[in-house]
Amino acid sequence: SYRQEGLLRSQNLGDSNAKRLGPHVYSIADRSYRQMMSEKRKSQSILISGESGAGKTETTKIVMLYLTTLGSNTSGSEEAGGNAEGEKLSIMERVLQSNPILEAFGNAKTLRNDNSSRFGKFIELGFNRAGVLQGAKVQTYLLEKVRLGFHASGERNYHIFYQLLRGASEEQHQKYCFHDGITGGLELANFFHYTGQGGAPQLREFTDESGLKMTLKSMRSMGWSDDKIDQVLSIVAGILHLGQVSFESKMSDGGQEIASITDEKTVADAAKLLGVDLQKLITALTVRIMITRGDEIRIELTPDKAQDARDALAKTVYGAMFLWVVQEVNNCIKWENDSDIRSSAGVLDIFGFESFAVNSFEQLCINFTNEALQQQFNKFIFKLEQEEYDRESIDWAFISFPDNQDCLDTIQARPKGILAMLDDECKLGQRGSDKNWAKRLNETYLPDKNQTVSANTRYSASKMQQAKGIFCVRHFAGQVAYTAETGFLEKNRDEIPLTAKSLFEEDSSDLIKEIYDVQLGASEEKTDSGKPAKAKTVSQQFKAQLSSLIEMIETTDPHYIRCLKPNDAAKPKLMTRKRLTEQLRYGGVLEAVRVARMGYPVRLDHAGFFKRYRMLLPSVAEDVLPWSMEDEDPQNLCVKFLDVLLEEGSKPVSYTNADGSISRANQIRMTQRQPEPMVFPKADVQLGVSKVFMRKGPHDKLEAHRVFHQNASSTLIQSWMRGMQQRRRYLIMEDAALTIERWYRGCMGRARWWRLREAQASLLLTNTFRMLINRRKYDRSRRGTILLQAQYRGRSVRKTNAAVKVQAYRRMYLCSTAYRKLKSATIAIQCCARRSAAKAVFNEIKREQKDMGKLKEHNEKLKQEMASLKAMLQAQAAHSAGKLESESAIKEKQEEINRLEARIAQLESELAKQKELVQKLESDLDAQKGANQQLVQDLQQQREMLARSPPTPSKDRKRANAIPVEPVANAVIVGHTITPEALAQHRAEVARLEEQLEEERRMRRDMSIEINNIRAAAKEGKLDLDFGAATASTKSIPDNISEISGSEIDRNEVQNEVEPEIRPLAEKVTRAVAPKEANMSAMQDRMVDLKRSASEYFPMIKRGFTGDEVDEESTDVMPMGWKHDIASRKEREEALRDEVRRFEIKVKKFYPLLEEGVEVTMWQWNRSSEIGVDGQGGDDFVVKSSSMTLKLHRRGELLVQTVLTFNSTGGYLSKALGRHRRDKAASEPLPLNDILEVKPGCVGFDHAELPSSSSKSKGKSSKVKSENMHSSLFLTIRATPTPLASSRSYFLRLKSRSTRNDLLTGLRGILADLQVHEGVSVSAIHTPEVIQHQARRMPGSAPKSGPNPFHNRRGDIMVPLVEVHDLINRERESYDRLLLTMLQGSSDLKEKEDELLLLRGKLHTAVVESAEKDKTQANDSRLIMQLSKKLETLLMENEDLRDNNDRLNNRLVTVECEKMNLLAQVPK
C-alpha cells in the first residue's frame, strides 16, 4: 500500500489531499523522491543505520527498488550491458543486479545476522531533469579484512567462498583443484582453513548453491565475459588454497629456526590459480625484505611469522579484488555525462555503534563515523526546530542543544588526536608499537600523576587500565574501552610487503596487475611534482572518505532510517525491552527525543486543539464558549478557550445541580478516580500562527482530564446498552419456553406409538424363537445317528487293519531273526581271519622294535611323513581354489533346483485344475445317472402300456422282448455336456502333461547325478582342507617356539596344546587309508608313529641349537652355564664365573661402541593432554621414519652430564661420493636422567601402523611398512614430560635383533649405573658421602685426585680403611645393578606371557570359526538332501495323478460305449 500510494502520488494520480503517509521505508523513499523533483531540485540522501542483524541491508534494497522503480523509463534509451543471452537490461535492472555481487564479496554470516554487511557503502542514484534514472555510483568504506584470516565459531567467512565450494560443478572442481579425496570425508567448506574455522554452517534464508547461481547471473548481467568471471573465481579459489599452506620448522646454516613449506603442491595450486610466479610466492611467504639506506636485507621468517605473512598476503589480495569488483560495478552502472544529472538521491548503508568485550581499531573507526553522523543529525534536528519556531513566532532562546565536537576533536584533531598520534607512531617503523602509542596517549590526556579523566571528560583510563594498555572514550551512546595491544599499528599501516609488490608487479597475470593497480590507487597519495607516491594509512583514508561523505550529506536534504532488532534470537513476535533501549541510545534517537522535549514537543493545529479539548468544559455554556468553530477565528477561539480552561481549573470541583440533584453522568464521574486540577503556567502553552505548542506537563494534565470524561461517557453509554441487552434476552427466553413445550408434547405422542410397535414385534419374535428351538432338536438327533453309524463302521475297519498289522510284524520277526543269525556267523568268521592277520603283524612289529636299524627306518619314515604333511600345506591354495569352484557349482545347481521347484509348483497347480475338471465330470456323470433312472422308469411304463395294449405282430413283439431292462438301469447316460471333441481335447491335455512329467523326471535324474558328483568332490576337498589345516597348525608351533628359549615354555603345556591337533589328524589319516587292505601292515606302522605324543616330536624342533646347524647369530650368543652338562657344583660355579666375566667385558665394550654411534631409524611421538579444537588431546609424531645415528655424548665426567644425541645421516649417494658433512642434529638431545624406561618392542603404539615421512616415494614407503612388521627389531625409550608434551616416546628400529638386544642391554646397564651412582641407593648398604661423591663419574673415566679422609698414615694398621670402603662400595654397586636388571627382566617376562596368552586366544578364535564353517557346509548338504526327497515325493504324486487320469479316461470310454448301445436299443 505504501509503494502503490507513493507511486500514484509521484505521478499526480493519487489523492493529494489525503492524510500524510505514516513513518515507513516506502514513505521516506517517496518523500525524498518528491522533494528531489520539487521546484528547488535539491539532492536527497537517506541514511540507514543500526546494529548487525537489524535489517540495514534489506532496507537498502527496498529503498533502491522503490527509487529505481520511480525513476525507471522502460521505453527510454537504454544502452548496453547485456547478459550471457544478449538481452538488453535497463539501468534499473543493472543497479539492482549489482547488489548480489557486492553481497557475495562483502557480506558474511555473524552470530547476529546471516547476511551481515562487513563494509559500509554509499550508493548515489543520478536522475535527469525529467526524473529518469541515468545511473548509479557505489562508494565503499572500511572492509573487514581481518575476517579473512580468522572468524569465531558459528560464524562464516565471506559468502563467495562457500558459494564456490558448494555450488561449483564437477568441471569447476577439477579446474580449481577441489579434490574431494583429500578432505578425509569432510565437506570442502569444513576442510579449507579459511572457511572451516566456524564450522561452515548453512544459511537459513537461502542456500549457497542458489547464491552462486544468482552471483553468476548478476556478473553476466553486468556485461562480464566468461573469461573474466573464470579469472575472478580462480583468484577466490587461489586464496582458499593459499590458506591451506602450512609450514614446518627447520634449522638454518646459522643454527636459527626458519620456516619451510610442508606441501609444495598446495603452493603450486595457489600460484597457478592466482596467476603469480611459484618461486616468488614461496619467497613472499617465507622471506621478509627490508630496504635500509638503499640496501636490501632478506630475513627468513619463523613458522609463526610465515603464517602471519600468509594471512597478510591473502588479506591484501582479497581487499584489492574487492576494490576492483566495486570499480567494475561502477563502470557498468555509472552515468556517461555529468551534465545530464540534475539531482541525485544517495542511500547510505553504514554500520551502527559497536561496543564489545574487546574493542580494536575497527570499532574505533566505526564509532568515530557514528560520532560524525550524530553531530550532523543533531545539527539537522536543531535546524528543523529553529525553522519551526521562527515560522510560528515562538520564543526558543532558552533551549540548548548538545554538541559532541569535543569527542570528534579527541579522535581526529591534530596533533593530539588519537588517530593523529596513531599515524605518528606508524611513521616510526619498527620502533613504533601499540604499547608506546598507548603510553603517549596517557601522557597527553592524563598529564597529572593520579589523573584518570581528561580535561574534556572524553578520554579516561584508570591505573589498572593504563597498565594493561586500555583507554576509554566517552561517546554519545556511552563509554567504550579500547585495547591498544590488539594490533592498532598493524591494522592502521595495512601496507603491502615488498615481497608482495614484486610478486604482483612481475610475472603475474593481467587481472592481478589490474587489481594491484586499483589497490595502489586507493592506498597511495598522488603527487604532481613527480615524486614517488606516499602510502596512506587506513585512518587517513577513512577520515578523507568520511569528510567527503559529511560534506555531501550537508549539501543534500537528509532522511534518517534507524533499524531496530527486537531480539537477539531472530525469532518472530518476541521483543526485548532492554535491547531496544540500547539500540535507540546507540542510534541517537533518545538524544533527538531529549532535544525535542527540551522545547515544545506537543504541537497541534488550532482546529485540532479546540476539537480535542473542548469536551473538558461540559458545564460551560455555549454562549460563553461555543462548541463549533464556524464563523469564528481559530486563534482567538483557542486563546479564549485557554483562558476559560485555566479559570475553571482553579475552581473547586462540584457535581451537584442548582436544585441539589445529581445527574447520572455526574454520579459516574464521582465514582471514578479524580485527575489532577488543570492548573499550569500559561507560558507552557504558546499559540503560534497556525499551531498550538505545549510542553509535556500541561499536555499530560489535559490528556488525563480528557480520558476522565471519556471514561464517564463510555460508562453511561454502556449502562444503556446493558439494559437493552437484558430486555432483548427476556423476549428470546419467552419464545424459547413456548417452543420447548410444543416439542415435549410431540415427544410424548411418539413414545406411545413406539410402545405399540414393540408389543407387536415381541409376539413375532416369540414365534420365531420357538421354531428355532424345535429345529435345533431335530438337527441334534440327526447328527447323533450319523456319528453312531460312523463309529461302528470305523471300529470294524480298525479291527481288520490291526489283524493285518499283527500278521506283518510276525513275518518281519521271522525274517529278521534269520538275518541276524547269518550276520553273527559271518562276523565271527571275519574276526577269526583278522585276528590271525593281526597276530602276524604284531609279531613282525616286535621283531622290528628289537632291531635298531628298523627303529632308524621308522624315524626316517616319520620325518618323510612330516615332510609330506608340510607339502600338503603348500597345496592348500589349490584345494581352496577347488573349494571355491565347488561352491560356485553348488550355487548354480541350487539355483537350478529352485527353478525346478517353481516348475513343480506350476505343475501342481495345473494338476489341481485337472482334478477340478475331473470332479466336474464326475458330477455331470451323477446327473446323467439320475436322468438314466428317469429314462428307465419311462421305458418301464411304456412296456406296461404295451402289455395292456392289443396283441402286436410277432415281429414287433420279438423286438420288444429283446430290450434288456437291468443293464439299462445300471448304465450311465451321458448327455450333451460330454462331446467327442471335449473328450479328444482332454486326452491331448493329458498326453501333454505326461510329456512334461517325463521331461521333468529326466531333468531330475540329471540333477541328482550332478549333485552327487559335486557332493563327492566337496567331501574330497574338505578332507584335503582339513589335512592342510592340521599341517599348518603343526608347522606353526615349531616356528613360534624357535624364537623363545626352552626355559620360558613349559613342555607339558605345549604338549597339551599340540596333541589335540595331531590326534584328529591321525584319525583322518586312518579313515582315509582304512579301505586299502593290501597295505595294512605299512599303514599300521604309520598309525603307530602318528599316535605318539607331541612331546616325542619336540627334540626335532629347534630349541636352542642342536646338531651341526649353526645360526647366523650363534657366534654372538654366549651359552649359559646352567645349559651345559656339568658333573659337579664346582664345574657349575666355574662356568657361571666365566660367563659373568664375558658378559662384563661385553658390557664394557658397549660404551665406546655407543660413543662411535649406532645407526637406527627413529620415530618420536609426543602426546599432549591439552584439549584442542576438535575436543581431543594432541598426538603428533615430531620425527617420522628418519635414519639417524644414536650416540652417547659426554659433557663431563658425571653420568648426569651425559646425553643421547640423534644425528641425521646422509644419503647413499653422499656416502658413495665420499662427501662427509658435519653431522646435523635432527632432534633435541636426550639426557640420561630424562629416560624413564627402556623396553623391547614398540610399546604404546602398533609397530605396523607407524607413519613414514612424506618425502618418500610410494614404493619405498611400502618397503618401510614391511620392515615395521618385525617387532623384534624395535626398541622403545620413554622420557619425562615437557611443557609442550605430557609424554615422550622414542621408537628405534635397528638392522638386526642381535643389535637390538645389545643396545637394550647396554642402555639398561647405563641406566643402572646412573641409578647406582647418581640416584637413591637401592640396597641397604650405604657409602660415606665423600666416597660416594668421588664415585659419581662415567665408567672408565679416571678418578679425581684429592685427599682421602679415610686414609690413615699409621703403620701398625695392616688393612687400610679406605680399601675396605672401596670394596663395600663396589659390592653395593654390583648388588644394586643386579636388582635393577632383575626388575627389568621380570617386567619383560610378564609382557611376553601376555603376548602368548593373546596369541592363544586368537588361535582358539580361528579354530571356532573353522568349526562353524564346517557346520554350515553340513547344513547345506542336509538341505540339498531334503530338497531331493521332496522332489521325489512330488514326482510320485504326479505318477499317481496320471494313473487316476488313465482310469478316468477308461471309465469315460466305457460310459460312452454304454450310451451308444442304449440309444441304439431305444425304440423310435
Coordinates of C-alpha atoms in Angstrom, one line a residue, residues 46-60 113 116-123 139-143 346-354 362 365-374 376 476 542 545-547 549-550 553 559-563 586-587:
I46 CA 18.8 8.6 3.0
L47 CA 21.0 7.5 6.0
I48 CA 20.3 3.9 7.1
S49 CA 22.0 2.8 10.3
G50 CA 21.6 0.1 13.0
E51 CA 23.5 -2.8 14.5
S52 CA 24.2 -6.1 12.8
G53 CA 21.1 -8.0 12.1
A54 CA 18.7 -5.1 12.4
G55 CA 17.9 -5.1 8.6
K56 CA 20.0 -2.4 7.1
T57 CA 20.9 -4.4 4.0
E58 CA 17.2 -5.4 3.3
T59 CA 16.1 -1.8 4.0
T60 CA 18.7 -0.6 1.5
N113 CA 23.0 -11.9 11.3
S116 CA 25.7 -9.1 7.6
S117 CA 27.4 -6.4 5.5
R118 CA 31.0 -6.2 6.6
F119 CA 31.6 -2.8 4.9
G120 CA 29.8 0.5 4.6
K121 CA 28.5 1.7 1.3
F122 CA 27.0 4.8 -0.2
I123 CA 25.0 4.4 -3.4
Q139 CA 31.5 4.0 -2.7
T140 CA 32.6 1.6 0.0
Y141 CA 34.1 2.2 3.4
L142 CA 36.3 0.0 5.7
L143 CA 36.1 -3.6 4.5
G346 CA 22.0 8.8 -2.1
V347 CA 21.5 5.8 0.1
L348 CA 24.0 5.2 2.9
D349 CA 24.2 1.8 4.5
I350 CA 26.6 2.3 7.4
F351 CA 27.5 0.2 10.4
G352 CA 26.0 1.2 13.8
F353 CA 27.6 1.9 17.1
E354 CA 29.6 -1.1 18.4
E362 CA 37.8 -1.4 13.6
C365 CA 36.7 3.8 13.2
I366 CA 33.1 2.7 13.3
N367 CA 32.3 4.7 16.4
F368 CA 34.1 7.7 15.0
T369 CA 31.9 7.5 12.0
N370 CA 28.7 7.4 14.2
E371 CA 30.0 10.3 16.2
A372 CA 30.3 12.4 13.0
L373 CA 26.9 11.3 11.7
Q374 CA 25.4 12.0 15.1
Q376 CA 25.3 16.0 11.6
F476 CA 27.3 10.0 22.7
F542 CA 38.9 6.7 6.3
Q545 CA 36.2 9.4 2.9
L546 CA 34.2 10.4 6.0
S547 CA 34.9 14.1 5.4
L549 CA 30.6 11.9 2.9
I550 CA 29.7 14.5 5.6
I553 CA 25.2 14.9 3.2
H559 CA 16.4 11.5 5.7
Y560 CA 17.1 9.1 8.5
I561 CA 16.1 5.4 9.0
R562 CA 17.0 3.7 12.2
C563 CA 16.8 -0.1 12.0
Y586 CA 23.2 3.9 20.1
G587 CA 21.3 5.3 17.1

